């Protein structure tokens, strides 16, 4: 539990750094990356080093944790605790939200394809994107789409990115 609390404190610090540009600018991205790596290690390996000091939890929290370990289903060899039931509900909710997120991404992509006009091969866009990719030593995987629904140019996608350009953009 202390590993989870420590990791959540680190995530809170990371969130504060990302929330304020001033803090992010003063601390720098390297510090942020170090916090993320430490948090990831702490989550993956929730072990306390030898020099750590154990802090006992208040009785109310300890009582709540002991209730979570209480077996709510006890049929023969099948023993399910309240903690496992809550974990199952959390996992199912996460899976459902993941599928909803994937569905929304697919719907957005279909919308872009249906309502946008591809201008990848049109000039001056083709030569501009090729030149920028050469300057940064990147492969040119971008598709340029002119679409009325966006107000400013933006990149959509990670693996096969689109550059979305407003209709009235010169």
PDB file of C-alpha atoms in Angstrom, residues 127-140:
ATOM      1  CA  UNK A 127       7.322  19.668 -51.402  1.00  0.00           C
ATOM      2  CA  UNK A 128       7.005  21.445 -48.013  1.00  0.00           C
ATOM      3  CA  UNK A 129       6.363  18.231 -46.097  1.00  0.00           C
ATOM      4  CA  UNK A 130       9.127  16.411 -48.006  1.00  0.00           C
ATOM      5  CA  UNK A 131      11.609  19.205 -47.222  1.00  0.00           C
ATOM      6  CA  UNK A 132      10.708  19.273 -43.519  1.00  0.00           C
ATOM      7  CA  UNK A 133      11.011  15.483 -43.273  1.00  0.00           C
ATOM      8  CA  UNK A 134      14.443  15.628 -44.935  1.00  0.00           C
ATOM      9  CA  UNK A 135      15.594  18.347 -42.515  1.00  0.00           C
ATOM     10  CA  UNK A 136      14.619  16.257 -39.508  1.00  0.00           C
ATOM     11  CA  UNK A 137      15.731  12.936 -41.037  1.00  0.00           C
ATOM     12  CA  UNK A 138      12.252  11.449 -40.761  1.00  0.00           C
ATOM     13  CA  UNK A 139      10.317   9.287 -43.171  1.00  0.00           C
ATOM     14  CA  UNK A 140       7.464  11.070 -44.871  1.00  0.00           C
TER      15      UNK A 140
END
